Tab-separated table of C-alpha atoms in Angstrom:
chain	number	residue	atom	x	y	z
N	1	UNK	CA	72.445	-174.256	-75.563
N	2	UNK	CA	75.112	-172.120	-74.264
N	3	UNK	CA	72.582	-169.384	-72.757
N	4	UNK	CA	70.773	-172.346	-71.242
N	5	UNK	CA	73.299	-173.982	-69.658
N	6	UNK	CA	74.592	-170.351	-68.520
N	7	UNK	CA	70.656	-169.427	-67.055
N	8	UNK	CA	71.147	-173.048	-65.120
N	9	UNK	CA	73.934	-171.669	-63.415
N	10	UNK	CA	73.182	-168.118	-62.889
N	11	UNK	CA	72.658	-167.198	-58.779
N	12	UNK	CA	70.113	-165.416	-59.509
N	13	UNK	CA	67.301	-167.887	-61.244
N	14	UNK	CA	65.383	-168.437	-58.478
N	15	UNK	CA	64.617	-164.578	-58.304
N	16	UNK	CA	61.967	-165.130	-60.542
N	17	UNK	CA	60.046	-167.451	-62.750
N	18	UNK	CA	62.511	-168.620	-65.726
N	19	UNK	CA	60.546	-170.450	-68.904
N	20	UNK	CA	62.467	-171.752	-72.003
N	21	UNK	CA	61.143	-171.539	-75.292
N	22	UNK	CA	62.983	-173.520	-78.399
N	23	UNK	CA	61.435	-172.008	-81.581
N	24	UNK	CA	61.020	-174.587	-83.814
N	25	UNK	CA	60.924	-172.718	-87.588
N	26	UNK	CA	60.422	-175.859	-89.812
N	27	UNK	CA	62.966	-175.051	-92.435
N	28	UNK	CA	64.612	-178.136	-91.839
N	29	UNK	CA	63.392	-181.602	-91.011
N	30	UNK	CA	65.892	-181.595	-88.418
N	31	UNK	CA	64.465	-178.868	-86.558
N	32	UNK	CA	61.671	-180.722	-84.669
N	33	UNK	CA	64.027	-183.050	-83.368
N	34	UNK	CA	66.493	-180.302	-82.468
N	35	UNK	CA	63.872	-177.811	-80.683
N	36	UNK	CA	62.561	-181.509	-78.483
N	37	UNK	CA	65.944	-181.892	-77.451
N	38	UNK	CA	66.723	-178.235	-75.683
N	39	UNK	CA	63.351	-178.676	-74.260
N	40	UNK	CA	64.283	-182.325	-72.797
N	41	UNK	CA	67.754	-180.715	-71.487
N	42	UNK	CA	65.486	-177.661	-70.103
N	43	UNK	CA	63.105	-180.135	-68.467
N	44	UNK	CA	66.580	-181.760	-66.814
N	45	UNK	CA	67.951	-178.520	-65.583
N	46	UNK	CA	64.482	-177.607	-63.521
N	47	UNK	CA	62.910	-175.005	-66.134
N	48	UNK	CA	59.646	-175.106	-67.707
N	49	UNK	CA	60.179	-175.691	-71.155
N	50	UNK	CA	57.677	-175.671	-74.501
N	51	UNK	CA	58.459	-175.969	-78.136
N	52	UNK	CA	57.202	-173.496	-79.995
N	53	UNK	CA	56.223	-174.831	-83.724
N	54	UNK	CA	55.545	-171.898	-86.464
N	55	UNK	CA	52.173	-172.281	-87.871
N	56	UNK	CA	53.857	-171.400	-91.615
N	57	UNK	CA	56.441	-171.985	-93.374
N	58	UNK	CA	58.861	-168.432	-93.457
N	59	UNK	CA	61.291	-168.414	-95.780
N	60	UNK	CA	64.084	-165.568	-96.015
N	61	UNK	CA	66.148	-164.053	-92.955
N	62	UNK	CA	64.096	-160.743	-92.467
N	63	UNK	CA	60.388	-163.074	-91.955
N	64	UNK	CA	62.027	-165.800	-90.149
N	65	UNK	CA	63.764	-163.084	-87.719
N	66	UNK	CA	59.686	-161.686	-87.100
N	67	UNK	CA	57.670	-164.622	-86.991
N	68	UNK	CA	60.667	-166.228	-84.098
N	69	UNK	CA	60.218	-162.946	-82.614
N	70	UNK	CA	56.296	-162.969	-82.699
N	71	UNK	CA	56.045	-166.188	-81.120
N	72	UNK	CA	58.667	-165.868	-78.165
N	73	UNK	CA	57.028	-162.683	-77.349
N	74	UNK	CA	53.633	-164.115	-77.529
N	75	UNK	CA	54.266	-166.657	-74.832
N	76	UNK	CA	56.090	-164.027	-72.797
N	77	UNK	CA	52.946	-161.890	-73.287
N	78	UNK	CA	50.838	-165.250	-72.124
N	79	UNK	CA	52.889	-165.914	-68.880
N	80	UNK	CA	53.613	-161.989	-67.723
N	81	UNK	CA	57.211	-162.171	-68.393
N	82	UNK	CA	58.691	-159.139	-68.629
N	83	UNK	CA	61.908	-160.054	-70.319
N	84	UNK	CA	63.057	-162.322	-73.591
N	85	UNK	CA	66.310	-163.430	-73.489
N	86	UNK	CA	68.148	-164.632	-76.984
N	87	UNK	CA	71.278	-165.808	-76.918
N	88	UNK	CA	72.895	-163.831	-80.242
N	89	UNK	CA	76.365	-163.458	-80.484
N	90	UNK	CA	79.068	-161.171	-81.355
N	91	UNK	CA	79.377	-163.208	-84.584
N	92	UNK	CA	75.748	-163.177	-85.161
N	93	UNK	CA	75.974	-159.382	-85.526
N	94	UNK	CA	78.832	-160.145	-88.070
N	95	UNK	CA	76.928	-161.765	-90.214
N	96	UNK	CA	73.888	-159.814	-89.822
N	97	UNK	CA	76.043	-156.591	-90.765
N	98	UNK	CA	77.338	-158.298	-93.852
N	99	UNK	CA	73.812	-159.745	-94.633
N	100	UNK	CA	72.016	-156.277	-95.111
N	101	UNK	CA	75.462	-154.815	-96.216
N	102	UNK	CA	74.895	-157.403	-99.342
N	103	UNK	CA	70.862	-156.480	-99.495
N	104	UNK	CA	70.252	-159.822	-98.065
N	105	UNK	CA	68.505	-158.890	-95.114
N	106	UNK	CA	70.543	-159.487	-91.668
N	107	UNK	CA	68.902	-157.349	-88.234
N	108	UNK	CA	70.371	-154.812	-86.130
N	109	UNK	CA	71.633	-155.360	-82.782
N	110	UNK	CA	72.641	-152.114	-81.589
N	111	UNK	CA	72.491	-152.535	-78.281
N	112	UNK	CA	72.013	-154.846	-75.264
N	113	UNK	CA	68.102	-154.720	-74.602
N	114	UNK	CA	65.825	-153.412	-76.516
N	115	UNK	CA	62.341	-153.149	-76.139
N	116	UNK	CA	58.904	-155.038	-78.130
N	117	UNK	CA	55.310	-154.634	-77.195
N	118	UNK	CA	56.384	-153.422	-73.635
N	119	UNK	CA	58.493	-156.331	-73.016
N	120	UNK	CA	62.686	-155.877	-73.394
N	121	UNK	CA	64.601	-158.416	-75.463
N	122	UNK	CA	67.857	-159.009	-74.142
N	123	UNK	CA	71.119	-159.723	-75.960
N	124	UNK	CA	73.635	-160.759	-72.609
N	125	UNK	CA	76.228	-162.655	-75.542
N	126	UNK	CA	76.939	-159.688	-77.866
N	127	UNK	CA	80.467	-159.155	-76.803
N	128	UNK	CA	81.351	-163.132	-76.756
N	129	UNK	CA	82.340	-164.720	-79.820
N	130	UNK	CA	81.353	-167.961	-80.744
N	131	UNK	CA	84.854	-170.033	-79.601
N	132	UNK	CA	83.853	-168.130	-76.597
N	133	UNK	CA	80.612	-169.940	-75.803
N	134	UNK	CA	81.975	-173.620	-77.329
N	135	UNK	CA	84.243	-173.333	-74.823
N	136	UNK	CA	82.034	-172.036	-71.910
N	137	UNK	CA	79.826	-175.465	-73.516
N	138	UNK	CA	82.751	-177.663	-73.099
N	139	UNK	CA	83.558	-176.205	-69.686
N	140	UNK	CA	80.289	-177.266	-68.632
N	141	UNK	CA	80.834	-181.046	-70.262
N	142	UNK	CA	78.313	-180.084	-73.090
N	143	UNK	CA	79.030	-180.754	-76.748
N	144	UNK	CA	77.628	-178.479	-78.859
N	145	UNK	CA	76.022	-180.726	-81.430
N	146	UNK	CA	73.976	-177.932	-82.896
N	147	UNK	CA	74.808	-176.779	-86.444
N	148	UNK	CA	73.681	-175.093	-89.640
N	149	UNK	CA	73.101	-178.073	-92.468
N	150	UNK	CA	71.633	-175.373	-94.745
N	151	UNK	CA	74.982	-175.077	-97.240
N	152	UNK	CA	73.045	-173.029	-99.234
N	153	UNK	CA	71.413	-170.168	-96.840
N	154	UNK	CA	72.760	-166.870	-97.326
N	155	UNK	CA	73.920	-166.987	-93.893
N	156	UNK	CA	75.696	-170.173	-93.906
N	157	UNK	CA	77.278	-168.698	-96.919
N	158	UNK	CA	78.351	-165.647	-95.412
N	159	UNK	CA	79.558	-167.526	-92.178
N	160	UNK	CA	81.844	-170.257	-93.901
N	161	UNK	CA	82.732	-168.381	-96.679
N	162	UNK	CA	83.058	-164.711	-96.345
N	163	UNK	CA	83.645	-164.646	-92.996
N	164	UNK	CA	86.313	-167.348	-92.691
N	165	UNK	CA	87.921	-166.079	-95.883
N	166	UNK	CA	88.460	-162.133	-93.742
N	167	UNK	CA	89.338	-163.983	-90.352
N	168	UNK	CA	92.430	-165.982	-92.561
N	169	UNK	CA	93.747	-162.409	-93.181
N	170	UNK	CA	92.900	-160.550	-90.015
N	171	UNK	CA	91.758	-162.728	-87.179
N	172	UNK	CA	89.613	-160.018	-84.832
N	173	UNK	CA	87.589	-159.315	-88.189
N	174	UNK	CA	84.677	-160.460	-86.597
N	175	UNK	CA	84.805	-158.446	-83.892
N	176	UNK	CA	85.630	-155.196	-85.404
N	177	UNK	CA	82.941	-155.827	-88.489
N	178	UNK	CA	80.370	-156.577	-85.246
N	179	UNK	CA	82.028	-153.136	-83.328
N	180	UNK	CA	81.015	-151.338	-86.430
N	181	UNK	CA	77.980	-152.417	-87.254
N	182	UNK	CA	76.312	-152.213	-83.770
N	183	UNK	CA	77.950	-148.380	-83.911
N	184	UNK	CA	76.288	-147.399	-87.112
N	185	UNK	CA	72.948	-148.899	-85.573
N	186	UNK	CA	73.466	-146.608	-82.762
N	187	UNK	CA	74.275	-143.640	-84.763
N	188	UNK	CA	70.939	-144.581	-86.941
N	189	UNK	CA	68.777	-145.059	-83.587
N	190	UNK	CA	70.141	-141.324	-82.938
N	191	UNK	CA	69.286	-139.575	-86.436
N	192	UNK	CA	65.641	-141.966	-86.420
N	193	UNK	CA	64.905	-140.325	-82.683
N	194	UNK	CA	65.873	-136.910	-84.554
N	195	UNK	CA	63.526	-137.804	-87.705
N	196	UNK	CA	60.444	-138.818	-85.799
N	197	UNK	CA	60.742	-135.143	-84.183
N	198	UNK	CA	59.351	-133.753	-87.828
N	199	UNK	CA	56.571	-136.623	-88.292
N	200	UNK	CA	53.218	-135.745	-86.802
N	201	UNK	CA	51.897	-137.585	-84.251
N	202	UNK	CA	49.418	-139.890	-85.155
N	203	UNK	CA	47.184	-142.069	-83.996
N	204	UNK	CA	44.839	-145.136	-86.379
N	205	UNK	CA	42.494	-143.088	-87.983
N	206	UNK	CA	44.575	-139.989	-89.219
N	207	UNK	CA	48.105	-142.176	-90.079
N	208	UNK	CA	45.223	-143.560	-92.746
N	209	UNK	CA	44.168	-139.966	-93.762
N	210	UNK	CA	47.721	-139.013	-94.378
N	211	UNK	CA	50.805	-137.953	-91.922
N	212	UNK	CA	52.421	-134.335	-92.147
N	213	UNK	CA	56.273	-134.224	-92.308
N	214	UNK	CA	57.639	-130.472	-91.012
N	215	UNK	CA	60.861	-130.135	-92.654
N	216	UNK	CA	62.809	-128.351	-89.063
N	217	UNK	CA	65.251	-125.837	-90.062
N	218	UNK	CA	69.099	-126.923	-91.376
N	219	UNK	CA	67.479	-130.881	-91.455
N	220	UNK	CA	70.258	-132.415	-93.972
N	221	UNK	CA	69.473	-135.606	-96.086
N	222	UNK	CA	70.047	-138.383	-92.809
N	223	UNK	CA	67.297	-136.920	-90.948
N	224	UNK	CA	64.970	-135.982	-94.039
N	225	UNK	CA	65.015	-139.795	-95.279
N	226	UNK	CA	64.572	-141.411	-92.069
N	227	UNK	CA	61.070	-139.181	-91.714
N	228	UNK	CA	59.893	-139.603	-94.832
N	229	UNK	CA	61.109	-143.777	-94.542
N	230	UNK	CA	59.015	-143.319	-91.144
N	231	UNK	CA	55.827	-141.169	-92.470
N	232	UNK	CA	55.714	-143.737	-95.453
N	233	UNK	CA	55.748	-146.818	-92.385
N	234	UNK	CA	52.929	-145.602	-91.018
N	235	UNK	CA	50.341	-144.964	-93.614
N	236	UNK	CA	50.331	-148.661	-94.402
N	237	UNK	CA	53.517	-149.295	-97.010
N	238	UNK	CA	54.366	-152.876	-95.335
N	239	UNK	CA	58.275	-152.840	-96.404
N	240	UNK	CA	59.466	-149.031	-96.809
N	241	UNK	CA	62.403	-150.657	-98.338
N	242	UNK	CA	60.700	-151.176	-101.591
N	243	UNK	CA	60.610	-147.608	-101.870
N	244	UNK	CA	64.248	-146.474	-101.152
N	245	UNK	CA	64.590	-144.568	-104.372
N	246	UNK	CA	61.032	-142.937	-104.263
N	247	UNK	CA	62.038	-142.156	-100.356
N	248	UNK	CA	65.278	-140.007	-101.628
N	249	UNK	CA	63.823	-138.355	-104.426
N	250	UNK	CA	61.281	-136.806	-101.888
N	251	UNK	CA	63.845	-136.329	-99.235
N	252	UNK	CA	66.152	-134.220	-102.071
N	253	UNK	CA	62.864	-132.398	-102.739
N	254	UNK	CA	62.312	-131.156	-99.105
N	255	UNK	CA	65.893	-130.495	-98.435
N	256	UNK	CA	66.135	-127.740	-101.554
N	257	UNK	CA	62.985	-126.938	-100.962
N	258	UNK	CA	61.200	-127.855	-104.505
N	259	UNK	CA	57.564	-128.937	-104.821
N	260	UNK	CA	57.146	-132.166	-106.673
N	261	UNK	CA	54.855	-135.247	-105.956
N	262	UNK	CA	57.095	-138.824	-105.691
N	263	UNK	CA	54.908	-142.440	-105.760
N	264	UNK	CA	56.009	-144.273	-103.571
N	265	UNK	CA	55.015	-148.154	-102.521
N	266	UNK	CA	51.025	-148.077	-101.567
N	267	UNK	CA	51.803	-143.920	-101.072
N	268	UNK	CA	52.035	-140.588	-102.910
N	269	UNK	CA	54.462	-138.202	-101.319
N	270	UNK	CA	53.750	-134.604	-101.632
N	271	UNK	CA	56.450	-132.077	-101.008
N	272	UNK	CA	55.692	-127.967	-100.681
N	273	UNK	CA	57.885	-125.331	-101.604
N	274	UNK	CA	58.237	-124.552	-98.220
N	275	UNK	CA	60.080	-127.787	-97.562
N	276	UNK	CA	57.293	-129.688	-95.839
N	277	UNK	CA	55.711	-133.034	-96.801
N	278	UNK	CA	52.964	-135.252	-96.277
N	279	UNK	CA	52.166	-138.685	-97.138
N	280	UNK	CA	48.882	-139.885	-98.411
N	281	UNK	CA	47.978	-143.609	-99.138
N	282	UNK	CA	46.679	-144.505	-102.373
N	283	UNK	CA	43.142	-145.964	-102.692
N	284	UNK	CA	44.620	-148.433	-105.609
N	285	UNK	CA	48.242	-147.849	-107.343
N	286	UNK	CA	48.030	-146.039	-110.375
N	287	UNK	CA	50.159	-145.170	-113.111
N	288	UNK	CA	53.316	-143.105	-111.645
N	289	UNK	CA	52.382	-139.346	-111.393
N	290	UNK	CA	56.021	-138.678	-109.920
N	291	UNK	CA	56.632	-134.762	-110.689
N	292	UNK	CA	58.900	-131.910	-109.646
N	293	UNK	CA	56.527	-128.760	-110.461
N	294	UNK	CA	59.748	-126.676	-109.874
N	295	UNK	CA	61.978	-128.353	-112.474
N	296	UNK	CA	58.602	-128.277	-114.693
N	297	UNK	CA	59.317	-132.364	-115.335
N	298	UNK	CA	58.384	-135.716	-114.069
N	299	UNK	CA	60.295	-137.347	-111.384
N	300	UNK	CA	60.817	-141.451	-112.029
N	301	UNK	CA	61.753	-143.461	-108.626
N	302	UNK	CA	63.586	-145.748	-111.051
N	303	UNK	CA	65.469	-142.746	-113.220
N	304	UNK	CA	68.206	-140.387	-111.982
N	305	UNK	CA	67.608	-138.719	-109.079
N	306	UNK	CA	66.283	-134.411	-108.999
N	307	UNK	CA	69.013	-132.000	-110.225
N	308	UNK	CA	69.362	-128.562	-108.745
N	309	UNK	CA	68.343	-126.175	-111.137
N	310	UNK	CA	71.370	-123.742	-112.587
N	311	UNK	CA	70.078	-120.635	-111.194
N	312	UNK	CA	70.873	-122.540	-107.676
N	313	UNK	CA	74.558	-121.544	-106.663
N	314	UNK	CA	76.808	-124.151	-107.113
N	315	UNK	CA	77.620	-124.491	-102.994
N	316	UNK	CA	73.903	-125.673	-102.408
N	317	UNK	CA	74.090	-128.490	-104.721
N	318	UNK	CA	75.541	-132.098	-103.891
């Protein structure tokens, strides 16, 4: 509502054609009723307005984040917009940070704009907190009515719980968690730009045959994970996630230098002696095959993670 009622006012929104979308998830049974009513006060201001109503039912924060994505970006794609516009929040990014800080999904929000199938998503709110937009609401003589009723959502946990419980001992908590996070998502755009330099370009056909990781000289553990995390994204694994642990035991392997073979979700990673890697998919999972030929043992994603041999000095070793 606030980045609606701030678009109505904006000097610049006859520059160019201006749609709203409400997105309309069906979590809730509210949420019908709640998605009709921006439209109706989009109608009122002089925009075009749609509800957008998800064919399925997504549950979790990570699949509802996608599918609301999909669809606004589909009916930008479907009217040659060139921009989205969401209206997240510095305390948005709070809670994101503290969502995937907990394993509980969350998103990054690193910067302003960012792009999607050619067309940029743009965050103008991230520096506003959300007393900062109530009161832009009631400045305008518009109540925000909008809420969470989901108690229960890790979200809505995190928001009235965690959240409130850190702002009663330091009140710009918000802010500086949201600083931090959309830091660290900047310093991770910077080392994923870095990793993607050792992946080989691919296009359909070969990211299916396999993708070749070079291991560049003095890469240290960052940049090693993010390629292999990458390498393993493209040859099909849908959530490289599930493979965190397989993903570091083949990053240790090219960093030292130690062939071995690591299983990884829908993937076998093979790493050279000379530090290189590729990543193959697997025509059907198997039993785990995980094995350091250097260390002359298996390797288990779900056991401890490759030692350095003895005969390795001490200084090379973690």
């Amino acid at each position: 509502r606030a980045l609606l009622e701030a678009v109505a006012r904006w000097p610049r929104r006859f520059a160019g054609p201006i749609h709203v979308a409400a997105v309309d998830h069906r979590t809730r049974a509210e949420s019908a009723a709640e998605a009709d009513a921006v439209v109706a006060r989009a109608t009122a201001l002089g925009f075009p307005a749609r509800s957008i109503r998800l064919d399925d039912v997504v549950r979790g924060e990570g699949p509802l984040r996608d599918a609301r994505y999909d669809a606004l970006l589909r009916v930008a794609e479907a009217l040659q917009l060139r921009n989205v516009v969401v209206a997240h929040h510095q305390g948005d990014v709070a809670e994101s940070a503290l969502l995937s800080w907990l394993g509980r999904g969350g998103g990054p929000f690193s910067s302003s704009s960012s792009s999607r199938n050619e067309i940029a998503v743009v965050r103008p709110f991230l520096d506003l907190a959300r007393a900062d937009l109530r009161l832009g609401l009631a400045a305008c003589g518009v109540d925000d009515v909008f809420a969470d009723p989901d108690a229960k959502s890790a979200r809505a946990v995190v928001r009235r719980d965690v959240l409130a419980l850190l702002g009663a001992q330091r009140t710009d908590i918000e802010a500086r968690i949201a600083r931090s996070a959309r830091r660290a998502d900047d310093d991770d755009d910077a080392l994923d730009a870095l990793a993607a330099r050792a992946v080989g370009a691919v296009d359909g056909e070969r990211a299916a045959a396999g993708v070749a990781i070079e291991r560049a000289e003095g890469a240290g553990l960052p940049i090693l994970r993010r390629a292999v995390r990458q390498a393993v994204r493209l040859v099909g694994a849908a959530d490289p996630r599930g493979s965190a642990e397989a993903i570091e035991i083949a990053a240790r392997l090219m960093r030292d230098r130690r062939r071995g073979h690591v299983d990884a979700a829908g993937c076998g990673i093979d790493v050279g002696a000379d530090g290189d890697a590729r990543v193959t998919a697997r025509v059907a999972d198997g039993p785990p095959r995980t094995h350091d030929a250097r260390a002359g043992r298996r390797l288990s994603a779900g056991g401890p993670m490759p030692t350095v041999p003895a005969s390795v000095p001490e200084r090379e070793t973690e």
